[in-house]
Short mmCIF file of C-alpha atoms in Angstrom, two decimals:
data_model
loop_
_atom_site.label_atom_id
_atom_site.label_comp_id
_atom_site.label_asym_id
_atom_site.label_seq_id
_atom_site.Cartn_x
_atom_site.Cartn_y
_atom_site.Cartn_z
CA ARG A 75 -51.20 -49.20 -24.74
CA LEU A 76 -54.40 -49.37 -22.64
CA ILE A 77 -55.21 -52.95 -23.63
CA ARG A 78 -51.67 -54.17 -23.07
CA GLN A 79 -51.54 -52.49 -19.64
CA LEU A 80 -54.89 -53.94 -18.59
CA ALA A 81 -53.70 -57.38 -19.65
CA GLU A 82 -50.63 -57.07 -17.41
CA TYR A 83 -53.01 -56.69 -14.45
CA LYS A 84 -55.03 -59.71 -15.64
CA ILE A 85 -58.09 -57.69 -16.56
CA ASN A 86 -59.81 -60.05 -18.98
CA THR A 87 -62.85 -58.15 -20.32
CA LEU A 88 -63.33 -54.67 -21.76
CA LEU A 89 -66.92 -53.35 -21.89
CA MET A 90 -67.08 -50.77 -24.68
CA GLU A 91 -69.87 -48.26 -25.29
CA TYR A 92 -69.00 -46.77 -28.67
CA GLU A 93 -71.75 -44.20 -29.29
CA ASN A 94 -70.62 -42.10 -32.28
CA ALA A 95 -66.97 -43.22 -32.12
CA VAL A 96 -67.55 -45.96 -34.73
CA ARG A 97 -69.00 -45.50 -38.22
CA LEU A 98 -72.14 -47.57 -38.68
CA ASP A 99 -74.13 -47.92 -41.89
CA SER A 100 -77.31 -48.02 -39.79
CA THR A 101 -76.79 -44.48 -38.40
CA PRO A 102 -75.37 -42.33 -41.23
CA GLY A 103 -74.40 -38.82 -40.20
CA VAL A 104 -74.08 -39.67 -36.51
CA GLU A 105 -70.38 -40.49 -36.38
CA LYS A 106 -67.84 -37.88 -35.27
CA PRO A 107 -64.96 -36.94 -37.63
CA SER A 108 -62.46 -39.10 -35.75
CA ALA A 109 -64.74 -42.16 -35.67
CA TRP A 110 -63.17 -45.56 -36.19
CA SER A 111 -63.93 -47.71 -39.21
CA LYS A 112 -64.96 -51.36 -39.05
CA ASP A 113 -61.41 -52.28 -40.07
CA ASP A 114 -60.13 -50.32 -37.07
CA MET A 115 -62.50 -52.26 -34.82
CA ALA A 116 -61.32 -55.56 -36.28
CA ALA A 117 -57.72 -54.60 -35.53
CA LEU A 118 -58.73 -53.67 -31.97
CA ALA A 119 -60.46 -57.02 -31.52
CA ASP A 120 -57.34 -58.81 -32.77
CA LEU A 121 -55.16 -56.89 -30.32
CA ALA A 122 -57.50 -57.67 -27.44
CA ARG A 123 -57.61 -61.35 -28.36
CA ALA A 124 -53.81 -61.50 -28.50
CA ASN A 125 -53.76 -60.13 -24.95
CA PHE A 126 -56.46 -62.52 -23.65
CA ILE A 127 -59.07 -59.79 -23.29
CA ASP A 128 -62.67 -60.24 -24.41
CA LEU A 129 -64.41 -57.22 -25.89
CA MET A 130 -68.03 -56.80 -24.79
CA PRO A 131 -69.88 -54.31 -27.01
CA LEU A 132 -72.66 -52.07 -25.66
CA VAL A 133 -75.34 -50.49 -27.84
CA GLN A 134 -77.89 -48.46 -25.88
CA SER A 135 -81.41 -49.71 -26.58
CA LEU A 136 -83.57 -47.04 -24.89
CA GLY A 137 -81.83 -44.22 -22.99
CA HIS A 138 -78.52 -42.34 -23.28
CA VAL A 139 -78.92 -41.91 -27.03
CA GLU A 140 -78.38 -38.16 -27.24
CA TYR A 141 -75.57 -38.76 -29.72
CA ILE A 142 -78.19 -40.01 -32.21
CA LEU A 143 -81.33 -38.07 -31.31
CA GLN A 144 -79.62 -34.67 -31.38
CA HIS A 145 -79.80 -35.01 -35.17
CA GLU A 146 -83.08 -33.98 -36.80
CA ALA A 147 -82.85 -36.94 -39.18
CA TYR A 148 -83.66 -39.18 -36.21
CA SER A 149 -86.11 -36.93 -34.36
CA GLN A 150 -89.04 -39.31 -35.00
CA TYR A 151 -87.60 -41.72 -32.43
CA ARG A 152 -87.50 -39.19 -29.56
CA GLU A 153 -89.57 -39.69 -26.42
CA SER A 154 -89.35 -35.92 -25.88
CA GLN A 155 -88.65 -33.26 -28.47
CA SER A 156 -87.08 -31.02 -25.81
CA ASN A 157 -84.86 -33.68 -24.22
CA VAL A 158 -83.09 -35.99 -26.65
CA GLN A 159 -81.92 -38.52 -24.07
CA GLN A 160 -84.31 -41.38 -24.84
CA TYR A 161 -86.10 -43.33 -27.56
CA CYS A 162 -89.87 -43.74 -27.44
CA PRO A 163 -90.62 -47.33 -26.37
CA SER A 164 -94.14 -47.20 -27.80
CA LEU A 165 -93.03 -46.50 -31.37
CA PRO A 166 -92.67 -49.82 -33.27
CA GLU A 167 -89.95 -48.35 -35.46
CA THR A 168 -87.75 -47.75 -32.40
CA PHE A 169 -86.98 -51.44 -31.95
CA GLU A 170 -86.30 -51.92 -35.65
CA PHE A 171 -83.94 -48.95 -35.66
CA TRP A 172 -82.04 -50.31 -32.65
CA LYS A 173 -81.98 -53.83 -34.13
CA ARG A 174 -80.18 -52.60 -37.25
CA GLN A 175 -77.49 -51.01 -35.08
CA ALA A 176 -77.17 -54.06 -32.84
CA ASP A 177 -76.89 -56.48 -35.75
CA GLU A 178 -74.20 -54.38 -37.36
CA VAL A 179 -72.13 -54.25 -34.18
CA LEU A 180 -72.63 -57.95 -33.47
CA GLU A 181 -71.28 -58.77 -36.92
CA MET A 182 -68.04 -57.03 -35.91
CA PHE A 183 -67.72 -59.28 -32.85
CA PRO A 184 -68.70 -62.82 -33.88
CA GLU A 185 -66.84 -64.42 -30.97
CA THR A 186 -68.27 -62.47 -28.03
CA PRO A 187 -70.81 -64.47 -25.98
CA TYR A 188 -72.22 -61.32 -24.34
CA PHE A 189 -73.91 -58.23 -25.73
CA HIS A 190 -74.76 -55.30 -23.44
CA VAL A 191 -77.96 -53.44 -24.33
CA GLY A 192 -77.65 -50.62 -21.76
CA ALA A 193 -81.19 -49.42 -20.89
CA ASP A 194 -80.27 -47.48 -17.74
CA GLU A 195 -81.62 -44.16 -16.46
CA THR A 196 -84.65 -44.04 -18.76
CA ARG A 197 -86.23 -41.24 -16.76
CA LEU A 198 -88.42 -39.92 -19.60
CA LEU A 199 -90.72 -42.95 -19.71
CA GLY A 200 -94.29 -41.76 -20.24
CA HIS A 201 -93.54 -38.32 -21.70
CA CYS A 202 -94.74 -38.60 -25.30
CA ARG A 203 -98.39 -38.76 -26.38
CA ARG A 204 -98.17 -42.44 -27.35
CA CYS A 205 -96.78 -43.45 -23.95
CA LYS A 206 -99.23 -41.18 -22.10
CA ALA A 207 -102.11 -42.85 -23.93
CA ARG A 208 -100.91 -46.28 -22.78
CA MET A 209 -100.57 -45.08 -19.18
CA LYS A 210 -104.14 -43.74 -19.22
CA LYS A 211 -105.22 -47.31 -20.03
CA GLY A 212 -103.51 -48.65 -16.91
CA GLU A 213 -99.88 -49.28 -17.82
CA ASP A 214 -97.05 -47.66 -15.85
CA GLU A 215 -93.43 -46.76 -16.56
CA LEU A 216 -92.17 -50.29 -15.89
CA ASP A 217 -94.72 -51.71 -18.35
CA LEU A 218 -93.49 -49.28 -21.01
CA TYR A 219 -89.92 -50.29 -20.29
CA LEU A 220 -90.50 -54.04 -20.28
CA SER A 221 -92.63 -54.09 -23.42
CA HIS A 222 -89.71 -52.63 -25.37
CA MET A 223 -86.93 -54.47 -23.59
CA GLU A 224 -88.57 -57.88 -24.04
CA LYS A 225 -88.14 -57.44 -27.81
CA VAL A 226 -84.54 -56.29 -27.35
CA TRP A 227 -83.61 -59.19 -25.07
CA ARG A 228 -85.26 -61.81 -27.27
CA HIS A 229 -83.52 -60.52 -30.37
CA VAL A 230 -80.10 -60.91 -28.76
CA LEU A 231 -81.01 -64.35 -27.42
CA GLN A 232 -82.16 -65.47 -30.86
CA GLY A 233 -78.71 -64.59 -32.16
CA GLY A 234 -77.10 -66.96 -29.68
CA ARG A 235 -75.69 -64.27 -27.36
CA THR A 236 -76.41 -63.44 -23.72
CA PRO A 237 -77.98 -59.98 -23.36
CA ILE A 238 -76.78 -57.93 -20.37
CA PHE A 239 -78.66 -54.84 -19.15
CA TRP A 240 -78.18 -52.21 -16.45
CA ASP A 241 -80.49 -53.14 -13.59
CA ASP A 242 -81.68 -49.80 -12.19
CA ILE A 243 -85.10 -49.42 -13.82
CA VAL A 244 -86.17 -52.97 -12.92
CA SER A 245 -84.56 -52.94 -9.47
CA ARG A 246 -85.94 -49.60 -8.29
CA ASN A 247 -89.43 -50.52 -9.52
CA TYR A 248 -89.30 -54.14 -8.39
CA SER A 249 -92.33 -56.33 -9.00
CA ARG A 250 -92.04 -60.08 -8.49
CA GLN A 251 -94.72 -60.72 -11.11
CA ARG A 252 -93.35 -58.42 -13.75
CA ILE A 253 -89.71 -59.37 -13.26
CA ALA A 254 -90.89 -62.78 -14.51
CA ARG A 255 -91.31 -61.13 -17.92
CA ILE A 256 -87.53 -61.04 -18.30
CA PRO A 257 -86.70 -64.03 -20.52
CA ARG A 258 -84.48 -66.84 -19.30
CA GLY A 259 -80.90 -66.27 -20.37
CA VAL A 260 -80.90 -62.49 -19.76
CA ALA A 261 -78.29 -61.19 -17.29
CA PRO A 262 -78.63 -58.05 -15.14
CA MET A 263 -75.59 -55.92 -14.35
CA VAL A 264 -76.33 -54.37 -10.96
CA TRP A 265 -74.57 -51.04 -10.52
CA ILE A 266 -74.20 -49.16 -7.24
CA TYR A 267 -71.23 -46.80 -7.08
CA ASP A 268 -71.29 -45.69 -3.45
CA ILE A 269 -71.51 -48.86 -1.38
CA ALA A 270 -68.40 -49.27 0.76
CA ASP A 271 -68.98 -52.68 2.32
CA VAL A 272 -71.14 -55.78 1.89
CA VAL A 273 -73.56 -54.27 4.41
CA SER A 274 -75.07 -50.80 4.40
CA ALA A 275 -76.98 -48.43 6.64
CA GLU A 276 -79.55 -47.76 3.94
CA PHE A 277 -81.91 -49.41 1.51
CA ARG A 278 -82.77 -47.49 -1.64
CA THR A 279 -85.90 -47.90 -3.68
CA HIS A 280 -87.57 -45.69 -6.28
CA GLY A 281 -86.67 -42.11 -5.35
CA ALA A 282 -85.98 -42.68 -1.64
CA ALA A 283 -83.43 -44.12 0.79
CA TYR A 284 -84.42 -45.78 4.06
CA GLY A 285 -82.58 -46.61 7.29
CA ARG A 286 -83.55 -48.18 10.62
CA ARG A 287 -84.11 -45.98 13.66
CA GLU A 288 -81.87 -48.19 15.81
CA LEU A 289 -78.94 -47.18 13.61
CA MET A 290 -78.61 -44.04 15.70
CA ARG A 291 -77.23 -46.24 18.48
CA HIS A 292 -75.12 -48.49 16.27
CA GLU A 293 -71.32 -48.49 16.04
CA TYR A 294 -71.55 -48.41 12.25
CA LEU A 295 -72.20 -44.67 12.45
CA SER A 296 -68.69 -44.12 13.82
CA SER A 297 -67.09 -46.12 11.01
CA PRO A 298 -65.08 -44.22 8.38
CA ARG A 299 -67.26 -46.01 5.83
CA TRP A 300 -70.38 -44.23 7.07
CA GLN A 301 -71.50 -41.48 4.69
CA ALA A 302 -73.70 -38.94 6.43
CA ARG A 303 -75.43 -37.95 3.18
CA ARG A 304 -77.18 -41.31 3.04
CA PHE A 305 -80.76 -42.20 3.95
CA SER A 306 -83.52 -39.61 4.15
CA HIS A 307 -86.38 -41.74 5.57
CA TRP A 308 -86.87 -44.27 8.34
CA LEU A 309 -87.55 -47.80 7.19
CA ASP A 310 -90.79 -47.97 9.21
CA GLU A 311 -92.05 -45.02 7.12
CA MET A 312 -91.78 -46.97 3.85
CA PRO A 313 -95.18 -47.15 2.09
CA ARG A 314 -96.94 -50.42 2.90
CA ASP A 315 -97.05 -51.66 -0.71
CA GLU A 316 -93.30 -51.12 -1.12
CA TRP A 317 -92.53 -52.84 2.18
CA ALA A 318 -94.59 -55.84 1.06
CA ARG A 319 -92.46 -56.12 -2.07
CA TYR A 320 -89.05 -55.67 -0.47
CA ARG A 321 -89.46 -57.06 3.05
CA ARG A 322 -88.02 -60.52 2.49
CA PHE A 323 -84.86 -58.99 1.03
CA VAL A 324 -84.46 -56.19 3.59
CA ASP A 325 -85.61 -57.73 6.88
CA LYS A 326 -82.70 -60.07 7.67
CA PRO A 327 -82.34 -60.60 11.47
CA GLU A 328 -78.68 -61.54 11.14
CA LEU A 329 -77.86 -58.13 9.63
CA ARG A 330 -80.03 -55.82 11.77
CA PRO A 331 -79.86 -52.90 11.99
CA LEU A 332 -77.94 -52.96 8.70
CA VAL A 333 -78.99 -54.33 5.32
CA HIS A 334 -77.33 -56.15 2.44
CA SER A 335 -75.72 -53.34 0.45
CA ALA A 336 -76.51 -54.86 -2.96
CA LEU A 337 -79.71 -56.72 -2.20
CA TYR A 338 -80.94 -56.27 -5.75
CA LEU A 339 -78.60 -59.17 -6.49
CA GLU A 340 -80.84 -61.34 -4.33
CA MET A 341 -83.92 -60.29 -6.28
CA PHE A 342 -82.40 -61.46 -9.54
CA ALA A 343 -80.74 -64.54 -7.99
CA GLU A 344 -84.21 -65.63 -6.87
CA ARG A 345 -85.02 -65.95 -10.58
CA GLY A 346 -81.88 -68.02 -11.22
CA MET A 347 -80.36 -65.33 -13.44
CA GLU A 348 -76.70 -64.98 -14.32
CA LEU A 349 -75.36 -62.04 -12.31
CA PHE A 350 -72.90 -59.25 -12.99
CA GLY A 351 -71.94 -56.30 -10.80
CA ALA A 352 -70.58 -52.84 -11.56
CA SER A 353 -68.47 -50.56 -9.41
CA ALA A 354 -66.92 -47.30 -10.51
CA ALA A 355 -63.31 -46.31 -11.04
CA LYS A 356 -64.59 -42.75 -10.79
CA CYS A 357 -68.05 -41.30 -10.19
CA GLY A 358 -70.28 -38.53 -8.92
CA SER A 359 -68.53 -35.43 -7.60
CA GLU A 360 -65.15 -36.91 -8.56
CA THR A 361 -65.77 -36.52 -12.26
CA MET A 362 -63.93 -33.22 -12.72
CA GLY A 363 -61.11 -34.02 -10.32
CA LEU A 364 -59.08 -36.95 -9.14
CA PRO A 365 -60.98 -40.00 -7.89
CA ASN A 366 -61.62 -40.41 -4.18
CA LEU A 367 -59.29 -43.37 -3.88
CA VAL A 368 -60.58 -44.51 -0.49
CA ALA A 369 -64.18 -44.55 -1.74
CA ARG A 370 -63.22 -46.23 -5.01
CA HIS A 371 -61.13 -48.88 -3.23
CA ASP A 372 -63.96 -49.74 -0.83
CA ASN A 373 -66.60 -49.81 -3.57
CA ILE A 374 -64.49 -52.09 -5.77
CA ARG A 375 -63.68 -54.45 -2.88
CA ALA A 376 -67.34 -54.62 -1.82
CA TRP A 377 -68.40 -55.56 -5.34
CA GLY A 378 -65.71 -58.21 -5.65
CA ARG A 379 -67.05 -59.83 -2.47
CA HIS A 380 -70.70 -59.51 -3.47
CA ILE A 381 -70.25 -61.20 -6.83
CA ALA A 382 -68.00 -63.92 -5.42
CA ARG A 383 -70.52 -64.75 -2.67
CA ALA A 384 -73.46 -64.63 -5.08
CA GLY A 385 -71.72 -66.94 -7.56
CA GLY A 386 -71.87 -64.22 -10.21
CA SER A 387 -69.97 -64.19 -13.48
CA GLY A 388 -67.99 -60.98 -13.09
CA VAL A 389 -67.68 -57.31 -12.17
CA VAL A 390 -66.82 -54.27 -14.24
CA SER A 391 -65.35 -51.01 -12.98
CA THR A 392 -66.96 -48.28 -15.06
CA ALA A 393 -64.72 -45.50 -16.33
CA TRP A 394 -67.09 -43.10 -18.06
CA SER A 395 -65.57 -40.46 -20.32
CA ARG A 396 -68.50 -38.09 -19.68
CA ASN A 397 -71.86 -37.97 -17.89
CA ALA A 398 -73.86 -38.01 -21.14
CA SER A 399 -73.14 -37.77 -24.84
CA LEU A 400 -73.56 -34.01 -25.06
CA THR A 401 -71.85 -32.99 -21.81
CA HIS A 402 -68.24 -31.98 -21.17
CA PRO A 403 -65.60 -34.72 -21.00
CA TYR A 404 -64.13 -35.89 -17.71
CA LEU A 405 -60.45 -36.06 -16.88
CA PRO A 406 -58.55 -38.74 -18.82
CA PHE A 407 -58.43 -42.45 -18.09
CA ASP A 408 -54.94 -42.16 -16.63
CA THR A 409 -56.46 -40.68 -13.44
CA MET A 410 -58.14 -44.05 -12.80
CA TRP A 411 -55.21 -46.47 -12.83
CA TYR A 412 -55.12 -46.98 -9.06
CA ALA A 413 -58.80 -47.98 -9.16
CA MET A 414 -58.12 -50.34 -12.05
CA CYS A 415 -55.29 -51.99 -10.12
CA ALA A 416 -57.64 -52.43 -7.17
CA SER A 417 -60.20 -53.96 -9.54
CA ALA A 418 -57.71 -56.53 -10.77
CA GLN A 419 -56.82 -57.42 -7.19
CA TYR A 420 -60.29 -57.74 -5.69
CA TYR A 421 -62.10 -59.26 -8.64
CA TRP A 422 -59.63 -62.13 -8.69
CA THR A 423 -59.15 -62.35 -4.90
CA ALA A 424 -62.41 -61.08 -3.45
CA GLU A 425 -61.95 -61.97 0.21
CA MET A 426 -58.64 -60.22 0.86
#
C-alpha cells in the first residue's frame, strides 16, 4: 500500500535502511523474528519497479549499528564496549565485515545505481585503545573517519555504483585539504532538519552555532520562521582557524546579515560532487507526537529550492521509525502523509 500511494504522488525513490529487518547470511543471529527473506525483498523490488520507484538500499558502514553490536558474537568490532553504537574504524576486520554485508545487499538490487553507506553521527571516534594510539601520533577524529570511509567508498565505486553518505561528520569538521580525500564519484547527502528558508540567521559548525550581531536589528527576527532557540555565539567570536576555513562560504555581502542555510552544499559543490539533500517528514521533539506541519512544510520547501538551485540530483524526506536501533519506536508512518505530499510538490516544483 505504501509504495502504491507514494507512486500516486510521483515519489520516485525509496531510501531503505533495513538494519535487522532482512535476513543476511553475513550477519547470522542479528535478524529479528519477523525479518524478511531475500525472496521477500525481490518481490518488494518488483513491486517498486512496477510503480516506477527506485529502491536505494542503505547499509551503515560505521555508526548506528547497535542492532549488530548488541550481540556478543560481534563485540570485537565495537569502538566502545559500553556503547554499542559504532564500529571501530582502526580495526582492519571492520571493513571486511561491512563489505560482506554490503555485497550481499547489492546482489539483491542489481539495477540500483546508488548505494547509501550511512556514516552519520559517529560520535565515538577515538574512544578505543587502537584509535587513541593513532590520535597520540597526530591523527584526529576526521582522519579516523576518512581512513575507514575511503575504503568503503572505493569498494562501492569498484562495483559500478555511486556511494552516497550522510555529510555531517565531514561538513562539521570541514578541511579543504582533507575533503580532497573523498574519491571522485562519491555523493554527499546533506541533512539539516530545521532550516525553514534558503537563508538562515545562523551558521553551525562543530558543536556551536553562530549569528551576526546586526541580526538584533534585522526584520528576520520578527518572521514566523525565526526560531529563538538558534545560535549561541556571535560570528565574530568564532575561533580564528575555523573562520579561516569557513569565511568564503559564510561571508556573502548579498546575504548579510543572514547566511546560506545549507552552505555545506557549496563546500561539496566546490569539489564538483553530485549533491543530494535531506529534509525530515518528522524530527526532533515531534517524534512522539504529530509532526509540526508548519516546520516540516518549510523545511521540505527550503530543501527543494536548495537542490534545484545547486543543480543537485534529488532530495529525500527522512521518516525514521526510531531514534536508534535499541530505542522505542516512533508513531507510525501514517502521521507523516502531509509531509510526504509536500515533498512530492516541492521536489518536483521547487520554486512555488
